[in-house]
Coordinates of C-alpha atoms in Angstrom, one line a residue:
X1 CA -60.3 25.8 -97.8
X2 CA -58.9 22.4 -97.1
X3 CA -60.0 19.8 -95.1
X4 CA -57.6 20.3 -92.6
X5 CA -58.0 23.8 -92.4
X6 CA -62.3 23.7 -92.0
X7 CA -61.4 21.1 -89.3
X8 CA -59.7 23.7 -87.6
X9 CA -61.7 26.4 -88.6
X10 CA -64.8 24.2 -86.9
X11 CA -62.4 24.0 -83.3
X12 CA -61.5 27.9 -83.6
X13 CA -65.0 28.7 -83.5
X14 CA -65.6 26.4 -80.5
X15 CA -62.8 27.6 -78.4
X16 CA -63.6 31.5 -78.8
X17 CA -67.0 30.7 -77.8
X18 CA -65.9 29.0 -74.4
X19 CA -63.3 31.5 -74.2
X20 CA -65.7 34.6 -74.4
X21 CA -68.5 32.5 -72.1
X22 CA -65.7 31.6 -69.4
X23 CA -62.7 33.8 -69.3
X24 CA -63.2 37.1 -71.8
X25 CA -59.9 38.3 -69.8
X26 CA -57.9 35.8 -70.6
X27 CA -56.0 38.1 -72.7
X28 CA -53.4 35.8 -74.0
X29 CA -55.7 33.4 -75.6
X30 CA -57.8 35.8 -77.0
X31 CA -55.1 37.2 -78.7
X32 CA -54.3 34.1 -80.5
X33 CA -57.6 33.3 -81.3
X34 CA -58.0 37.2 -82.7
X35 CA -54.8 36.2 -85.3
X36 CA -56.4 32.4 -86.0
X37 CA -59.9 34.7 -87.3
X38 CA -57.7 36.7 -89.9
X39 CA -57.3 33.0 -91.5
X40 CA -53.7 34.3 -93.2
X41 CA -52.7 31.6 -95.9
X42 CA -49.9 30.4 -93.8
X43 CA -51.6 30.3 -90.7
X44 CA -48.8 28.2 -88.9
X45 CA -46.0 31.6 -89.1
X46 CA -48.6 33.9 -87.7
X47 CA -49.3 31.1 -84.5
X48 CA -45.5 31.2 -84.0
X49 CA -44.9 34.4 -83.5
X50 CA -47.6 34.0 -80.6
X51 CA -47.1 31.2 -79.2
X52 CA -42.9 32.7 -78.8
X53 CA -44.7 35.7 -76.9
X54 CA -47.2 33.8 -74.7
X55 CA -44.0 31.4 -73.7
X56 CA -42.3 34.2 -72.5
X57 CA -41.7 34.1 -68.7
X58 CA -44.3 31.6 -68.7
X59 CA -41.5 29.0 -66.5
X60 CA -42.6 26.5 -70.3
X61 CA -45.7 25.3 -68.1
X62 CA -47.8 23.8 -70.8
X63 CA -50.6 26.2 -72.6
X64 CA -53.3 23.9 -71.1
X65 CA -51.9 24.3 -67.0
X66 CA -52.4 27.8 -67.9
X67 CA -55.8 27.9 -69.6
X68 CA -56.9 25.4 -67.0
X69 CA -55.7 27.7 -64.5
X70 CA -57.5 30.3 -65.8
X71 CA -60.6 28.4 -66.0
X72 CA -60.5 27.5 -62.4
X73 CA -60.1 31.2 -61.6
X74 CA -63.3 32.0 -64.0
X75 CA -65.5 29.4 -61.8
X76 CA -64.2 31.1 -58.4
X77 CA -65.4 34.6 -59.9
X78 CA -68.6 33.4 -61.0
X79 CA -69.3 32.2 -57.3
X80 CA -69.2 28.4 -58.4
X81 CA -65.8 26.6 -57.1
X82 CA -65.2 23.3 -59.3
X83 CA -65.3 21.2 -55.9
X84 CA -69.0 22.5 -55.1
X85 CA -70.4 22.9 -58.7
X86 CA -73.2 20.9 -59.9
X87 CA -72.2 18.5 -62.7
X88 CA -75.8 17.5 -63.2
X89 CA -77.6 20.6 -63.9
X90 CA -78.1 22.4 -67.1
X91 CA -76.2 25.3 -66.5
X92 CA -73.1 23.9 -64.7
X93 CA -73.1 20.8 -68.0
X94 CA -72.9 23.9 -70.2
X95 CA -70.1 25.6 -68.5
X96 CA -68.3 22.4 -68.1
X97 CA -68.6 21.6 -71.4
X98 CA -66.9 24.8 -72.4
X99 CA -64.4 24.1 -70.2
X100 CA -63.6 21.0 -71.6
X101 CA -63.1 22.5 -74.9
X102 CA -61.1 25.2 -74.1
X103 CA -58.5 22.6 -72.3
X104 CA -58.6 20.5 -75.4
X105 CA -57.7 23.3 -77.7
X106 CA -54.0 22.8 -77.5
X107 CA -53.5 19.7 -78.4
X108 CA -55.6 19.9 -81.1
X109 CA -53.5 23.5 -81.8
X110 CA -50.3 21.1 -81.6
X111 CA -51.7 18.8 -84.5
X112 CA -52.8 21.7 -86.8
X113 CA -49.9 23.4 -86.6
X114 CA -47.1 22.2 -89.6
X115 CA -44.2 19.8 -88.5
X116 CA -41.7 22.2 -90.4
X117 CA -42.6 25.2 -89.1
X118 CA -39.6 27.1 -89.0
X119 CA -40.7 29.8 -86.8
X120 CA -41.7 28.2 -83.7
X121 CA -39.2 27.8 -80.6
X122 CA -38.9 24.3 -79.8
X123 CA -40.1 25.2 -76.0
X124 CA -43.4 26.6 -77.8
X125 CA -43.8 23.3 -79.4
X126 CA -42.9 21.4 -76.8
X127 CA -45.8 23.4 -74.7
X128 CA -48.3 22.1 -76.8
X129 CA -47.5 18.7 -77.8
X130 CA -45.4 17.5 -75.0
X131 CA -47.9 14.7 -73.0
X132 CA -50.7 17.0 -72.5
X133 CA -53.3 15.8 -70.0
X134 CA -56.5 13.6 -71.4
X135 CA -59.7 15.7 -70.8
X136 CA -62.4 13.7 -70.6
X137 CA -66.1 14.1 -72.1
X138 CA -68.1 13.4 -69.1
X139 CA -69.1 16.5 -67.0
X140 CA -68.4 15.0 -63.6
X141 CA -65.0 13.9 -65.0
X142 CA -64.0 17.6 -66.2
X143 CA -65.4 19.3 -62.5
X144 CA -62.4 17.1 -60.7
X145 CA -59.8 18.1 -63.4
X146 CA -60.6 21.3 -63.0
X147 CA -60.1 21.1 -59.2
X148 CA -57.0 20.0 -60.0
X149 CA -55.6 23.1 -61.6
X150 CA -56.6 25.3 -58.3
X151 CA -52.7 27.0 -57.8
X152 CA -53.6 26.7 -53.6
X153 CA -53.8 22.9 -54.1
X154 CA -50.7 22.0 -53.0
X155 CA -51.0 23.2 -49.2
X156 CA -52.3 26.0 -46.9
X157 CA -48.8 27.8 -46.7
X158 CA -47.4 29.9 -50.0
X159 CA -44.5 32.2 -51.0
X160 CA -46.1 34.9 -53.0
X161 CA -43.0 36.0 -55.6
X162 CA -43.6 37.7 -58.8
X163 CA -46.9 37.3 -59.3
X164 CA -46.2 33.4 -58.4
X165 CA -47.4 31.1 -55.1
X166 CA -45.1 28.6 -54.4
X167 CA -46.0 25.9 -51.5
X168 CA -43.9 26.1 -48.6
X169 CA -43.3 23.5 -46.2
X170 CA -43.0 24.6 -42.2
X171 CA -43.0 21.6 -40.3
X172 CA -40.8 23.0 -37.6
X173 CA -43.8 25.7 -36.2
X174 CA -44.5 25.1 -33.0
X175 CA -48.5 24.4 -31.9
X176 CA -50.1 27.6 -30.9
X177 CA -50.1 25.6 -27.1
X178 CA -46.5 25.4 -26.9
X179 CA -45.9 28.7 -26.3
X180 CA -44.8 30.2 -22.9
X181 CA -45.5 33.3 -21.4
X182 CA -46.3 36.7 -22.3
X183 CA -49.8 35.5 -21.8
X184 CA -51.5 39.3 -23.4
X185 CA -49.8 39.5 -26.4
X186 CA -50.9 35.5 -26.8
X187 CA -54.5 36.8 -25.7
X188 CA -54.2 39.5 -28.5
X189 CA -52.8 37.1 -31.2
X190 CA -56.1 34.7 -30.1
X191 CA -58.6 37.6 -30.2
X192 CA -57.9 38.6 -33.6
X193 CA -57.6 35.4 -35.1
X194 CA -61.1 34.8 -33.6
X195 CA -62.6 37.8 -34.8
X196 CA -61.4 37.2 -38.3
X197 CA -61.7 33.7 -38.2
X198 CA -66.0 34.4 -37.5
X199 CA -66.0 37.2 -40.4
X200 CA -65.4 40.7 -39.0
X201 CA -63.5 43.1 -40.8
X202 CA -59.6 42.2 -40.8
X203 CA -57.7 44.6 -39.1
X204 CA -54.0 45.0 -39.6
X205 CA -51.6 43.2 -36.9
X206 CA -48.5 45.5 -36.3
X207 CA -46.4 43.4 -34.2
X208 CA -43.3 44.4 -33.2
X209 CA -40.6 43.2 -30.6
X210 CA -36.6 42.3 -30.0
X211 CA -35.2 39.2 -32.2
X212 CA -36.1 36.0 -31.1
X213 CA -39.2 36.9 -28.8
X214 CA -41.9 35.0 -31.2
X215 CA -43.6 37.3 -33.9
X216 CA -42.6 34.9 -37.0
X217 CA -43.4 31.5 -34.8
X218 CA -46.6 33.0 -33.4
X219 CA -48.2 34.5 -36.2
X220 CA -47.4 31.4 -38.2
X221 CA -48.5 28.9 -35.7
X222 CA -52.2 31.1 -35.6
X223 CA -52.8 30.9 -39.4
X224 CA -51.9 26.9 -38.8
X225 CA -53.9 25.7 -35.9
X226 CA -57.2 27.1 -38.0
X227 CA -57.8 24.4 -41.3
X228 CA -59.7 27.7 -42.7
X229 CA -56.9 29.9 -43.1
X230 CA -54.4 29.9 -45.7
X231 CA -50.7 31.3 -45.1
X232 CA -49.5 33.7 -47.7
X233 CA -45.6 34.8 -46.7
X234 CA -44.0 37.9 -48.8
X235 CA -40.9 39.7 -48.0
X236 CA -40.4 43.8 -47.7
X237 CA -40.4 43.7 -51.8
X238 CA -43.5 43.1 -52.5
X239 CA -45.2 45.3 -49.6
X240 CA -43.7 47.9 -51.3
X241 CA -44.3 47.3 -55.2
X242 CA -46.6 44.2 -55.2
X243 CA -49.3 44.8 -52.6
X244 CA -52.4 45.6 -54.8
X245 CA -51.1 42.7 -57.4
X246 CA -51.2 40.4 -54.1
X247 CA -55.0 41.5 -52.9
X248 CA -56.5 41.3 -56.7
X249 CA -55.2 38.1 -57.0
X250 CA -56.7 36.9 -53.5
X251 CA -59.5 39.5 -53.9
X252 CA -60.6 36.5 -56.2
X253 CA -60.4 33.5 -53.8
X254 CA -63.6 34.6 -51.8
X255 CA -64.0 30.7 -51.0
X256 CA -60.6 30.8 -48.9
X257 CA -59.9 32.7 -46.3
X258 CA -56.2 34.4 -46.5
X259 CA -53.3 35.3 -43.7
X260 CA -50.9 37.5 -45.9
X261 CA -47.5 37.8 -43.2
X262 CA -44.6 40.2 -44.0
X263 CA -41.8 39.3 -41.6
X264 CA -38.7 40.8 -40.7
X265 CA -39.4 44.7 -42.2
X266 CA -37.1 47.7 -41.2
X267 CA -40.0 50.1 -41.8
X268 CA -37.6 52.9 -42.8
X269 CA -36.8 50.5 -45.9
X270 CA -40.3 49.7 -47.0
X271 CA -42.6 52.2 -49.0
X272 CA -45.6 52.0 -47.1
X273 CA -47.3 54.1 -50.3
X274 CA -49.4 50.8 -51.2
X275 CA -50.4 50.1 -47.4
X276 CA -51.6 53.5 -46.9
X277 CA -53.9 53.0 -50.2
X278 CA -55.2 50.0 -49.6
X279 CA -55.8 50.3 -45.6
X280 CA -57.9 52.8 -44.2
X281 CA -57.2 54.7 -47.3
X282 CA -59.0 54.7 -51.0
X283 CA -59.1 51.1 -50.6
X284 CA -59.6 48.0 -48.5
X285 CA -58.3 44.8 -48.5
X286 CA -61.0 42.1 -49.2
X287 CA -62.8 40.7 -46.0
X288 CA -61.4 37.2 -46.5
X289 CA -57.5 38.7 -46.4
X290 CA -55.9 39.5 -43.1
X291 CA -52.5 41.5 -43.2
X292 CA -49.8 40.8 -40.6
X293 CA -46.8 42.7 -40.2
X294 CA -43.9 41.8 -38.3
X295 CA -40.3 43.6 -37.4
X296 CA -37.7 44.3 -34.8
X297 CA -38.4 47.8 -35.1
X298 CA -41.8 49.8 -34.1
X299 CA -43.7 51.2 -36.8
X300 CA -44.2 54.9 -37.7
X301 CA -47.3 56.7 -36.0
X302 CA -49.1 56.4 -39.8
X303 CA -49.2 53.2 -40.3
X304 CA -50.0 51.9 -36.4
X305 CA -52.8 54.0 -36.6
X306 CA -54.1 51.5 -39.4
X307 CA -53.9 48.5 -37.6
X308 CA -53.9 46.7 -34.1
X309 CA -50.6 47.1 -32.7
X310 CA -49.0 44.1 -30.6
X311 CA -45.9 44.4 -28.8
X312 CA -44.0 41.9 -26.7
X313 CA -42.5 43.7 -23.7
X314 CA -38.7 43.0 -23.3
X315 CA -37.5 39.8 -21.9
X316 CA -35.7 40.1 -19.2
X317 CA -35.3 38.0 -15.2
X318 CA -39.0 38.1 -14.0
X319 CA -40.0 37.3 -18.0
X320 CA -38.3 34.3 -18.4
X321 CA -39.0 32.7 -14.8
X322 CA -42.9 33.3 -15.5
X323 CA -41.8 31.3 -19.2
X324 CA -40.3 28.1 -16.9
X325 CA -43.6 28.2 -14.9
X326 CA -45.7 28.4 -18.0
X327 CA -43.9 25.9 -19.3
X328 CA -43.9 23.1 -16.0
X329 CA -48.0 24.1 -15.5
X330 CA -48.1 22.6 -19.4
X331 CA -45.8 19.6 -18.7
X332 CA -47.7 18.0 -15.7
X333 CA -46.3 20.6 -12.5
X334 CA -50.2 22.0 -11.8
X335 CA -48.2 24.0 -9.0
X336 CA -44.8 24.0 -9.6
X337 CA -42.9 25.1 -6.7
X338 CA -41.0 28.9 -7.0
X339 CA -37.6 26.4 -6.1
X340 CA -37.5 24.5 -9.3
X341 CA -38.9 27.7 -11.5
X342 CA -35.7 29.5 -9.9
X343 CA -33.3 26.8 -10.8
X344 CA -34.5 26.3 -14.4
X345 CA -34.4 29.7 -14.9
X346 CA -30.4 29.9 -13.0
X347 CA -29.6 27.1 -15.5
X348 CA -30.3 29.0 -18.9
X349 CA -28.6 31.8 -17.6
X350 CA -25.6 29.8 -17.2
X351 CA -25.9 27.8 -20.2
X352 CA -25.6 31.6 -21.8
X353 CA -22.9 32.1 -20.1
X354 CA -21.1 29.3 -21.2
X355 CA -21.6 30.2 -24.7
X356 CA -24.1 27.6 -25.6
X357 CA -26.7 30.1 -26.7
X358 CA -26.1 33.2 -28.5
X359 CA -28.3 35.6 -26.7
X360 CA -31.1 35.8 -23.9
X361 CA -34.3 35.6 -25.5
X362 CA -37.6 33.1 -25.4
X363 CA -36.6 31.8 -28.5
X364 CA -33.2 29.9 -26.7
X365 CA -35.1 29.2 -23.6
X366 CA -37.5 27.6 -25.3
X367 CA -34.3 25.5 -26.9
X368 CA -32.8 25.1 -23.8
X369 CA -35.8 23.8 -21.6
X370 CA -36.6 21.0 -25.0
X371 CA -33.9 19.2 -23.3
X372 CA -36.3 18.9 -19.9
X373 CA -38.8 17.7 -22.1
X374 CA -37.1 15.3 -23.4
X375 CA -35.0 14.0 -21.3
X376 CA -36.8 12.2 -18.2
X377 CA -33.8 11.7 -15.9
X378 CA -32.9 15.5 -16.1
X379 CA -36.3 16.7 -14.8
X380 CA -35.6 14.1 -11.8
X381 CA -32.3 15.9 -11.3
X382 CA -34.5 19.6 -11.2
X383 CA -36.7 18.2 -9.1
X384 CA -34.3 16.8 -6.3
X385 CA -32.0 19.7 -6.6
X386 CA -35.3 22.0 -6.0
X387 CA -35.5 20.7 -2.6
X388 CA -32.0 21.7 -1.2
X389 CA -31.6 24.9 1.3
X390 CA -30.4 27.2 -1.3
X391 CA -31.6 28.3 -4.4
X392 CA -30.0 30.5 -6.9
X393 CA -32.3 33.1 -9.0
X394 CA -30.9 34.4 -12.7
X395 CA -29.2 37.0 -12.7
X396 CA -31.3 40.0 -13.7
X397 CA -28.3 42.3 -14.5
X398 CA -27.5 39.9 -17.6
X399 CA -30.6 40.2 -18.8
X400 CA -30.1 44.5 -18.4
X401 CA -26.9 44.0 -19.8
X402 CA -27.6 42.5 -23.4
X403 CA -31.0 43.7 -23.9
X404 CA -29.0 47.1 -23.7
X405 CA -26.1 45.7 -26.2
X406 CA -29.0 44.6 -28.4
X407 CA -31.0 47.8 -28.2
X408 CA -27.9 49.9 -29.2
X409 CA -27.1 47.8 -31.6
X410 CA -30.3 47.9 -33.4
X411 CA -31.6 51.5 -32.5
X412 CA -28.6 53.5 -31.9
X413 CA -26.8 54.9 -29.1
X414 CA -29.6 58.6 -29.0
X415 CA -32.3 55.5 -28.6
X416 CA -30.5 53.8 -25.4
X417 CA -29.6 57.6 -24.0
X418 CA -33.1 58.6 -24.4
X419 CA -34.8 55.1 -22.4
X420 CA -32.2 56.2 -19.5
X421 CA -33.4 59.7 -19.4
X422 CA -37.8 58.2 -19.7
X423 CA -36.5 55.8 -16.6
X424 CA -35.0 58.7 -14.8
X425 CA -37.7 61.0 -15.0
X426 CA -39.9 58.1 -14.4
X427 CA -37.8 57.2 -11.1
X428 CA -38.1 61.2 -10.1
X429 CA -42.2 61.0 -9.9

């Protein structure tokens, strides 16, 4: 054996002893070590053909992000997060010195491997050689690179995709106390978050509603306001295919505490098989993971009975006026005055009218009464025009009028005929 090759034969060793004391399921890196140990006279062809497979899908991060991501997911499973482990003691030096050989086993890969190999992709070798991060000897040193390669660095809010959490930026979310109105379902939202927030079991939220009423802004602004939590968004896709890929992979982040929200669902779309398994069924979700579930549509009888079900009642005349008085209390009006709630109110109905909003919902109100907000000399205006003899109210037939165009559009023409005929039989009792 050449020098070169006991060199190498001396780092091999090394690495599958960190590798079998930290991460045994690393699979890809045990399977390259597993083809190193058959020592094959050109040792370099065998590596390629691995390396190829491991870079695969792989979006060409470099082999030490992964293993170092992989190293940081080992420490979380044994109960010992890089941020709280203890550089100074005998057992925690041990494991970080493993560590630090295990991230160093690329580069020195890269400079084993022949220039001329003619079977590796040049993305392969680019993943091993290109600048790969300095890992230093001392143990305190390795415990904050570590910390670095934590995936849920980068901010508390993440698209799940494909196995993959990408940070998401949502600076537009409204604080949970600048919401208006509908004061029990903000009551519900606060409640749960509470109880999950002090370590009761999760329960699933079911929320459902008409567009534009709140469900996406609420639930967001909840997971938010609490520095605990950390937002996980996923569309109908991965409910339905994905779901127990998504709680393994947070099933081991037991030191963070997870809001997992699918938004917009038509539940006749989504395959609730998963949901059913993993809540209230063979499984559960971990105790640090709450499910939210949003959609403009209710939810089937089988899967509100496996959660907490939260519904925003339909916004009509006598909903939006108690939104403008929510709204004044917050913004300095202790009392306001039913004159100046009446005319605010009048005002966003005409602004509808006048095409500047879309629809009548607490979504375009809240849009509408920003202006107030900002502007000074229009609340003067409200004011002085609140104290005149007549005051107009909005007109609650609009309000009938498209919540019924909406309904029918969404639910279908049986759904509309069949609310007339509840509110007729209701009317005859």
């Amino acid at each position: 054996m050449t020098a070169k090759q006991d060199h190498f034969a001396q780092i091999r060793a090394e690495a599958a002893i960190a590798q079998r004391a930290l991460i045994p399921e690393y699979a890809e890196l045990a399977r390259i070590l597993d083809a190193l140990s058959r020592e094959p006279a050109d040792f370099g062809a065998v590596l390629a053909d691995q390396l190829n497979n491991m870079l695969r899908g792989q979006n060409a991060r470099s082999m030490q992000v992964r293993i170092g991501e992989a190293l940081f997911n080992a420490f979380i499973q044994l109960h010992c997060p890089p941020d709280t482990l203890e550089s100074t003691g005998e057992d925690g030096q041990y494991l970080l010195k493993m560590a630090a050989t295990l991230l160093k086993f690329p580069s020195e890969l890269g400079k084993m491997l022949p220039e001329d190999c003619p079977y590796l992709l040049p993305a392969a070798r680019r993943m091993l050689r290109e600048a790969p991060l300095p890992v230093p000897d001392d143990p305190e040193q390795v415990r904050q690179m570590l910390a670095k390669f934590d995936p849920l660095s980068e901010g508390r809010a993440f698209q799940y995709t494909r196995g993959e959490f990408t940070p998401i930026q949502l600076d537009t979310i409204r604080k949970v106390d600048a919401f208006y109105g509908f004061i029990s379902v903000r009551r519900q939202f606060k409640g749960q978050f509470k109880s999950f927030l002090a370590g009761n079991s999760s329960v699933p939220l079911l929320i459902s509603s008409l567009p534009g009423h709140g469900k996406t802004q609420l639930t967001i602004a909840h997971a938010l306001a609490s520095p605990e939590l950390t937002l996980i968004t996923a569309d109908e896709a991965v409910l339905s295919n994905e779901l127990p890929e998504l709680l393994n992979a947070l099933a081991m982040r037991p030191d963070r505490k997870f809001v997992v929200f699918f938004d917009d669902l038509d539940p006749d779309k989504v395959d609730f098989y998963a949901f059913r398994t993993h809540v209230g069924g063979t499984f559960s979700p971990p105790s640090h993971v709450m499910l939210a579930l949003a959609s403009n549509y209710d939810f089937p009888p089988s899967i509100l009975s496996r959660g907490v079900s939260i519904q925003f009642p339909t916004f009509d005349d006598v909903r939006c006026e108690e939104m403008v008085e929510d709204f004044l209390s917050c913004h300095g009006f202790r009392h306001p005055n039913r004159n100046i709630i009446s005319l605010l109110a009048t005002r966003y109905t005409e602004a509808f009218g006048q095409k500047e909003f879309t629809e009548l919902s607490p979504r375009t109100l809240i849009r509408f009464l920003d202006r107030y907000e900002r502007n000074p000399q229009l609340r003067r205006d409200a004011v002085e025009l609140a104290c005149g003899q007549v005051i107009p109210r909005p007109d609650d037939q609009l309000f009938y009028e498209f919540n019924i165009r909406l309904m029918r559009k969404l639910y279908g023409k049986e759904y509309i005929e069949n609310l007339l005929k509840d509110r007729l039989k209701a009317l005859e009792e």
